[in-house]
mmCIF file of C-alpha atoms and ligand atoms in Angstrom:
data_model
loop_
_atom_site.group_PDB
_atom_site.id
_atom_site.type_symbol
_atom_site.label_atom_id
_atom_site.label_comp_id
_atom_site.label_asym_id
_atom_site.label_seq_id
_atom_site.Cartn_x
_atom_site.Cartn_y
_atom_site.Cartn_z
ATOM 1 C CA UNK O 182 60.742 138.271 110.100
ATOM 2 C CA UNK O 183 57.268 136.894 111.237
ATOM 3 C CA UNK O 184 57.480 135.630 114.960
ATOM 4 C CA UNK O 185 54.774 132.887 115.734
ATOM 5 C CA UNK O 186 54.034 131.679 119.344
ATOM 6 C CA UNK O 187 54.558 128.021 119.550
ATOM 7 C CA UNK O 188 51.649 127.468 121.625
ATOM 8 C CA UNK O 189 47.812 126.339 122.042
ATOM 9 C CA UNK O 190 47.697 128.057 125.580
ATOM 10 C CA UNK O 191 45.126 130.850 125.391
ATOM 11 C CA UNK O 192 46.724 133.436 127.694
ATOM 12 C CA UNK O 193 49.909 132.680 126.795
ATOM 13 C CA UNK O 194 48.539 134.342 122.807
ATOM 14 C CA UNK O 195 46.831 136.795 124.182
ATOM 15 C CA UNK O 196 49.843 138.025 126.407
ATOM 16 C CA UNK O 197 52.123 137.965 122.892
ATOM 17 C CA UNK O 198 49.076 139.453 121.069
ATOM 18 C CA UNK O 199 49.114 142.233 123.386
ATOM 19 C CA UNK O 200 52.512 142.769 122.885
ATOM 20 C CA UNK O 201 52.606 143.691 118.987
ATOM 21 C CA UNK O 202 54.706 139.914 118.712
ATOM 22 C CA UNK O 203 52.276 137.634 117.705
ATOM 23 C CA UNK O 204 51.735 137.209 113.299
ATOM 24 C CA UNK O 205 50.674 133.414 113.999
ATOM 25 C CA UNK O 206 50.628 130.415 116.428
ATOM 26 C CA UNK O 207 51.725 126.988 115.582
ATOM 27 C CA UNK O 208 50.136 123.699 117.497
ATOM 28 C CA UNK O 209 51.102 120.751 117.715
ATOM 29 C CA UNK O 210 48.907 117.342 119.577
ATOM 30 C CA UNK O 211 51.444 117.571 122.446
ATOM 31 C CA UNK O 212 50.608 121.462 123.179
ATOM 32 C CA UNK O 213 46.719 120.587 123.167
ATOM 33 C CA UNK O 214 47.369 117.939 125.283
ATOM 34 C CA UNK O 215 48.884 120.103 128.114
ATOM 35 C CA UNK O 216 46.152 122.132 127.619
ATOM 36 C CA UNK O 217 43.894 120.325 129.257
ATOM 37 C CA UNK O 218 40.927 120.974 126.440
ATOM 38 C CA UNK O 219 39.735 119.047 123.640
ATOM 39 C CA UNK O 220 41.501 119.948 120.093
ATOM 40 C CA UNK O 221 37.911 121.053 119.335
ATOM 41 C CA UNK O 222 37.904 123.698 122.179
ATOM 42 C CA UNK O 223 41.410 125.021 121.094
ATOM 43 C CA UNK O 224 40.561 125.082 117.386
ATOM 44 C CA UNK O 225 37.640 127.704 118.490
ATOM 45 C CA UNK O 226 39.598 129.521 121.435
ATOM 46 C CA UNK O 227 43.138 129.763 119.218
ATOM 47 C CA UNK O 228 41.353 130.607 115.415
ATOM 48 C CA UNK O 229 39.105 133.008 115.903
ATOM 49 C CA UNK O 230 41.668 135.269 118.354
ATOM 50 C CA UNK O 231 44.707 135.532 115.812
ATOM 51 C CA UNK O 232 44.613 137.575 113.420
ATOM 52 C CA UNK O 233 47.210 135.596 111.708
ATOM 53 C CA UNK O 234 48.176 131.645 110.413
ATOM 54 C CA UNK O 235 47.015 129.000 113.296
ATOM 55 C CA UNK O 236 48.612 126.032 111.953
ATOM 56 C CA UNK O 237 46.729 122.766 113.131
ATOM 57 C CA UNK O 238 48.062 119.050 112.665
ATOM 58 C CA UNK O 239 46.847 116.067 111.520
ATOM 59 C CA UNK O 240 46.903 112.979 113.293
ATOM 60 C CA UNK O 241 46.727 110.662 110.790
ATOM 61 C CA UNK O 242 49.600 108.579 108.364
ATOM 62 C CA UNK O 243 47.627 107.487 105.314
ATOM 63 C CA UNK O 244 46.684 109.739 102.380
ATOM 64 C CA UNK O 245 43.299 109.529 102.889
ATOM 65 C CA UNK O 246 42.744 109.453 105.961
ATOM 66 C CA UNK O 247 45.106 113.095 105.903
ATOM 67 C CA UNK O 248 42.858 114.508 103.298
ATOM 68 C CA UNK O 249 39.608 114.212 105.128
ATOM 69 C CA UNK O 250 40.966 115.848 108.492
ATOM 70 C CA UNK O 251 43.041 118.568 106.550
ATOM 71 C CA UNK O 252 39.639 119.188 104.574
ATOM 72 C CA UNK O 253 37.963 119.367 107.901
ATOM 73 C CA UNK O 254 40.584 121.786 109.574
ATOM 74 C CA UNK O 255 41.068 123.797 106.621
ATOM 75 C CA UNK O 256 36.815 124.540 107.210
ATOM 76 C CA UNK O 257 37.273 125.821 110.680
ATOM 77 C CA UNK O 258 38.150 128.938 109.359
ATOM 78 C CA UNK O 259 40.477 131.268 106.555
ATOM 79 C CA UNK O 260 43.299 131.746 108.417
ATOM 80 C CA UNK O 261 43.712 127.148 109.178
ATOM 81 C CA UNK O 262 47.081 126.140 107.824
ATOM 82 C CA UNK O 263 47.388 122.364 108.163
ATOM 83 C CA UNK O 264 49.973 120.749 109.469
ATOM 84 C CA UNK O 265 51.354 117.912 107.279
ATOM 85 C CA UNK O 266 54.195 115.375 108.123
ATOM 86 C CA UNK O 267 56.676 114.973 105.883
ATOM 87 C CA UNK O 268 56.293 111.866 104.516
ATOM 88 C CA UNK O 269 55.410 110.362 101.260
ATOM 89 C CA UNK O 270 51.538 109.920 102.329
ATOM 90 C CA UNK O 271 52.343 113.842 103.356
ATOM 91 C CA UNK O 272 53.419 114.909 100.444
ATOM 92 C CA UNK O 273 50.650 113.552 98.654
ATOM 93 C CA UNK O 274 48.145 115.212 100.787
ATOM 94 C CA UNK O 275 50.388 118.723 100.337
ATOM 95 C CA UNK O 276 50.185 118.347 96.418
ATOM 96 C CA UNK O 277 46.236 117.934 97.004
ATOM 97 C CA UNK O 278 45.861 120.639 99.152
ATOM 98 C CA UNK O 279 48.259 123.265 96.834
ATOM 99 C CA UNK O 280 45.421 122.147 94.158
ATOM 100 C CA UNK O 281 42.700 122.882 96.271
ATOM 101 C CA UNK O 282 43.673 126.298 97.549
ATOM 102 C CA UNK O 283 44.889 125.029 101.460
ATOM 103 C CA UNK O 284 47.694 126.202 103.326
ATOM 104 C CA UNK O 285 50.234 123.862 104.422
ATOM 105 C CA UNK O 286 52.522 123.322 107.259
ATOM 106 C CA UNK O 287 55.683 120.601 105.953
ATOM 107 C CA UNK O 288 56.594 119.472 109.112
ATOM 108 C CA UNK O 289 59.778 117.520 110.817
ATOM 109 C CA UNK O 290 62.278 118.710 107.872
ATOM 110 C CA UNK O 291 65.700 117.129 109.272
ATOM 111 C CA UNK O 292 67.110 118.078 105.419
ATOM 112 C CA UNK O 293 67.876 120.176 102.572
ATOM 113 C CA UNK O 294 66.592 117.911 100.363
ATOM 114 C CA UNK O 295 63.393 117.115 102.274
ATOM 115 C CA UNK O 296 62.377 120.937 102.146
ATOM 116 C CA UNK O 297 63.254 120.994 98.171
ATOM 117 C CA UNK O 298 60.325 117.653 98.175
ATOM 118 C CA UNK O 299 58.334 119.777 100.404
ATOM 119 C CA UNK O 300 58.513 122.908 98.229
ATOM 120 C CA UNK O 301 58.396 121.262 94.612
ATOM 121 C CA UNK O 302 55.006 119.325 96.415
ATOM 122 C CA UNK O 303 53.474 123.451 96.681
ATOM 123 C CA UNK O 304 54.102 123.786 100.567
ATOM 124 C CA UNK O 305 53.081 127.105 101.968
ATOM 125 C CA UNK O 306 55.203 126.695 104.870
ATOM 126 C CA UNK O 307 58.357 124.135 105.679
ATOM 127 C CA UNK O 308 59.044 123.793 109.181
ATOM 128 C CA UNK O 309 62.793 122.727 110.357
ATOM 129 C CA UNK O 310 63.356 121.356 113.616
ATOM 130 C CA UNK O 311 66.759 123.059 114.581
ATOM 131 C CA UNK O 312 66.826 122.319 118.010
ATOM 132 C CA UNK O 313 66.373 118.761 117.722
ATOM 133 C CA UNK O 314 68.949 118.823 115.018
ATOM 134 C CA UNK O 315 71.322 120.421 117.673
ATOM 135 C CA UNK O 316 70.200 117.531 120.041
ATOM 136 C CA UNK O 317 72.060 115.284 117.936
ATOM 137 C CA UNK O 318 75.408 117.124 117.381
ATOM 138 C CA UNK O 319 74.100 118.128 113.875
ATOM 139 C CA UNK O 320 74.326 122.306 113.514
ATOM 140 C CA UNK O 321 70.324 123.065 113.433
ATOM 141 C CA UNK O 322 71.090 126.531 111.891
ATOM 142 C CA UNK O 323 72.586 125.165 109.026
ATOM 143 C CA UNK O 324 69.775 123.641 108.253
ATOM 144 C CA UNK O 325 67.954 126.928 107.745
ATOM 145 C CA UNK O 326 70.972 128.498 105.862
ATOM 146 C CA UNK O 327 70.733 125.853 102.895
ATOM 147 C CA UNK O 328 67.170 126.009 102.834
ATOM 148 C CA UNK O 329 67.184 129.936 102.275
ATOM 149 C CA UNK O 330 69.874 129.690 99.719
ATOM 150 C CA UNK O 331 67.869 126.669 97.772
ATOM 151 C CA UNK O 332 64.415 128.348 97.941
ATOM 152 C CA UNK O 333 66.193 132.017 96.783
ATOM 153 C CA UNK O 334 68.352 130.162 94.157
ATOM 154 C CA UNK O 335 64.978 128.756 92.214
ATOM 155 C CA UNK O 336 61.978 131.516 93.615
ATOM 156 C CA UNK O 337 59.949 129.035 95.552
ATOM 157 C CA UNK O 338 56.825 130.671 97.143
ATOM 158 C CA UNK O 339 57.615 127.970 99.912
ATOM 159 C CA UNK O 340 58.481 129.881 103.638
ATOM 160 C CA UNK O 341 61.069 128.841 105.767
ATOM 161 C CA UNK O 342 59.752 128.542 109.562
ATOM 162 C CA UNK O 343 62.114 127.996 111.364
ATOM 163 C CA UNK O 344 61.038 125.627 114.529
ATOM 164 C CA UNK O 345 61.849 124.205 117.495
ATOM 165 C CA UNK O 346 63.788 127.222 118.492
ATOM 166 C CA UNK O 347 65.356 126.628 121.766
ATOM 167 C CA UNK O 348 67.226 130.074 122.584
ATOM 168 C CA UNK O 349 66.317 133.969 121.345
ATOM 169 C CA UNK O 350 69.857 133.241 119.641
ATOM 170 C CA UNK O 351 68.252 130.798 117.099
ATOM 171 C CA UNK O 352 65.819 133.301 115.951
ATOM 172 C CA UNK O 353 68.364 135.884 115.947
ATOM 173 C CA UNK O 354 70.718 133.828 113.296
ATOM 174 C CA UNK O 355 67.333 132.869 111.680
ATOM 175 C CA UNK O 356 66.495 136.549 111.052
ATOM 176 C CA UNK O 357 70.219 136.530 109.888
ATOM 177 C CA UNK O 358 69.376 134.641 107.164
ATOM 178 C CA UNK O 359 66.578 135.843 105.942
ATOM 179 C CA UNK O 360 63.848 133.083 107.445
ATOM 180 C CA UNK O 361 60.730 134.034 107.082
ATOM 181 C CA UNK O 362 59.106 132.803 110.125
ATOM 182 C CA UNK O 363 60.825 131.516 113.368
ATOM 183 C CA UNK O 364 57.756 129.601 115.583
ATOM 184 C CA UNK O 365 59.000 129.929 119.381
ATOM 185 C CA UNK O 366 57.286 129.248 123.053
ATOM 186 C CA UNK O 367 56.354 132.028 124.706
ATOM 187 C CA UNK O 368 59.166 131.910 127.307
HETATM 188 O O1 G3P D 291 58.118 123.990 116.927
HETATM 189 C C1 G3P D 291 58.232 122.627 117.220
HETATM 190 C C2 G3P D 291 58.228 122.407 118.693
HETATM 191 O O2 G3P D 291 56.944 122.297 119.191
HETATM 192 C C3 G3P D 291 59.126 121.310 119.145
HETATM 193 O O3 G3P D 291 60.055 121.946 119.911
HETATM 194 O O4 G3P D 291 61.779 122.209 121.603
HETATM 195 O O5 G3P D 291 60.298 120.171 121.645
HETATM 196 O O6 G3P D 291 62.040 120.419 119.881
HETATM 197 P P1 G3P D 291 61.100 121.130 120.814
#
């Protein structure tokens, strides 16, 4: 299983880098904000370090206005993965990008049957939110067990990354069942 660092904090990559644990790094607006730098200044700190998938979000809702920034993102280097929400206008703007050769990032799957939309749309990535499933009194890690099972039972290309991972146990039942990816702090 691929561990990414769930992170836009420099030293924090570096410190996972050095440590052999580090295949990618997920970002989100909220960790640039506490950053303290402009998305800009991350994009060139965070992309050109890892080796591996940064995964940078758009901050838009329409179609169009999701195109042009994942076009934009998607030019700041070979290893971009954009960051998509998973909404209709997302979905869209996944389809386009599978067409036009860039990696996507599904994000805020809450369902099974949102990651089968996300996967049948060409994501390269889906990304389900177990720990704010568990929030909720829903089981977050069941999530990612019918996910796995749908993907496996019809050979989507789609990985399963699992995030918001709250506890080394999450990523320990995610390796469990056969997750690609689990996206965690650093902590
Ligand atoms: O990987 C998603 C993450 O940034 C959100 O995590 O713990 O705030 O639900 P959390």
């Amino acid at each position: 299983m691929k561990f990414f660092i769930d992170t836009a904090d420099i030293d924090e990559i570096r410190e996972a880098i050095s440590m052999g644990m580090c295949d990618g790094v997920t970002t989100n607006p909220s960790l640039v904000a506490k950053t303290g730098k402009t998305f800009k200044q991350v994009i060139d700190e965070v992309v050109g370090l890892v080796d591996g998938p940064v995964s940078l979000e758009v901050t838009t809702t329409t179609y169009d206005e999701m195109m042009s920034q994942a076009r934009e993102l998607a030019g700041f280097g070979d290893n971009v993965v954009v960051k998509l929400p998973l909404t209709p206008a997302g979905l869209k703007a996944c389809q386009t990008c599978f067409k036009e050769g860039i990696a996507t990032n599904v994000t805020l799957c809450f369902s099974p049957s949102q990651a089968l939309l996300a996967a049948k749309a060409g994501a390269t990535y889906i990304s389900p939110f177990v720990g704010r499933l568990d929030d909720v009194s829903t089981e977050g890690m069941k999530l990612i067990e019918d996910i796995v099972t749908i993907y496996d039972n019809y050979d989507f290309e789609t990985q399963v990354l699992v995030a918001s991972i709250r506890h080394p146990q999450h990523v320990v039942e995610a390796a469990l069942m056969g997750a690609h990816v689990s996206t965690m702090p650093m902590k």
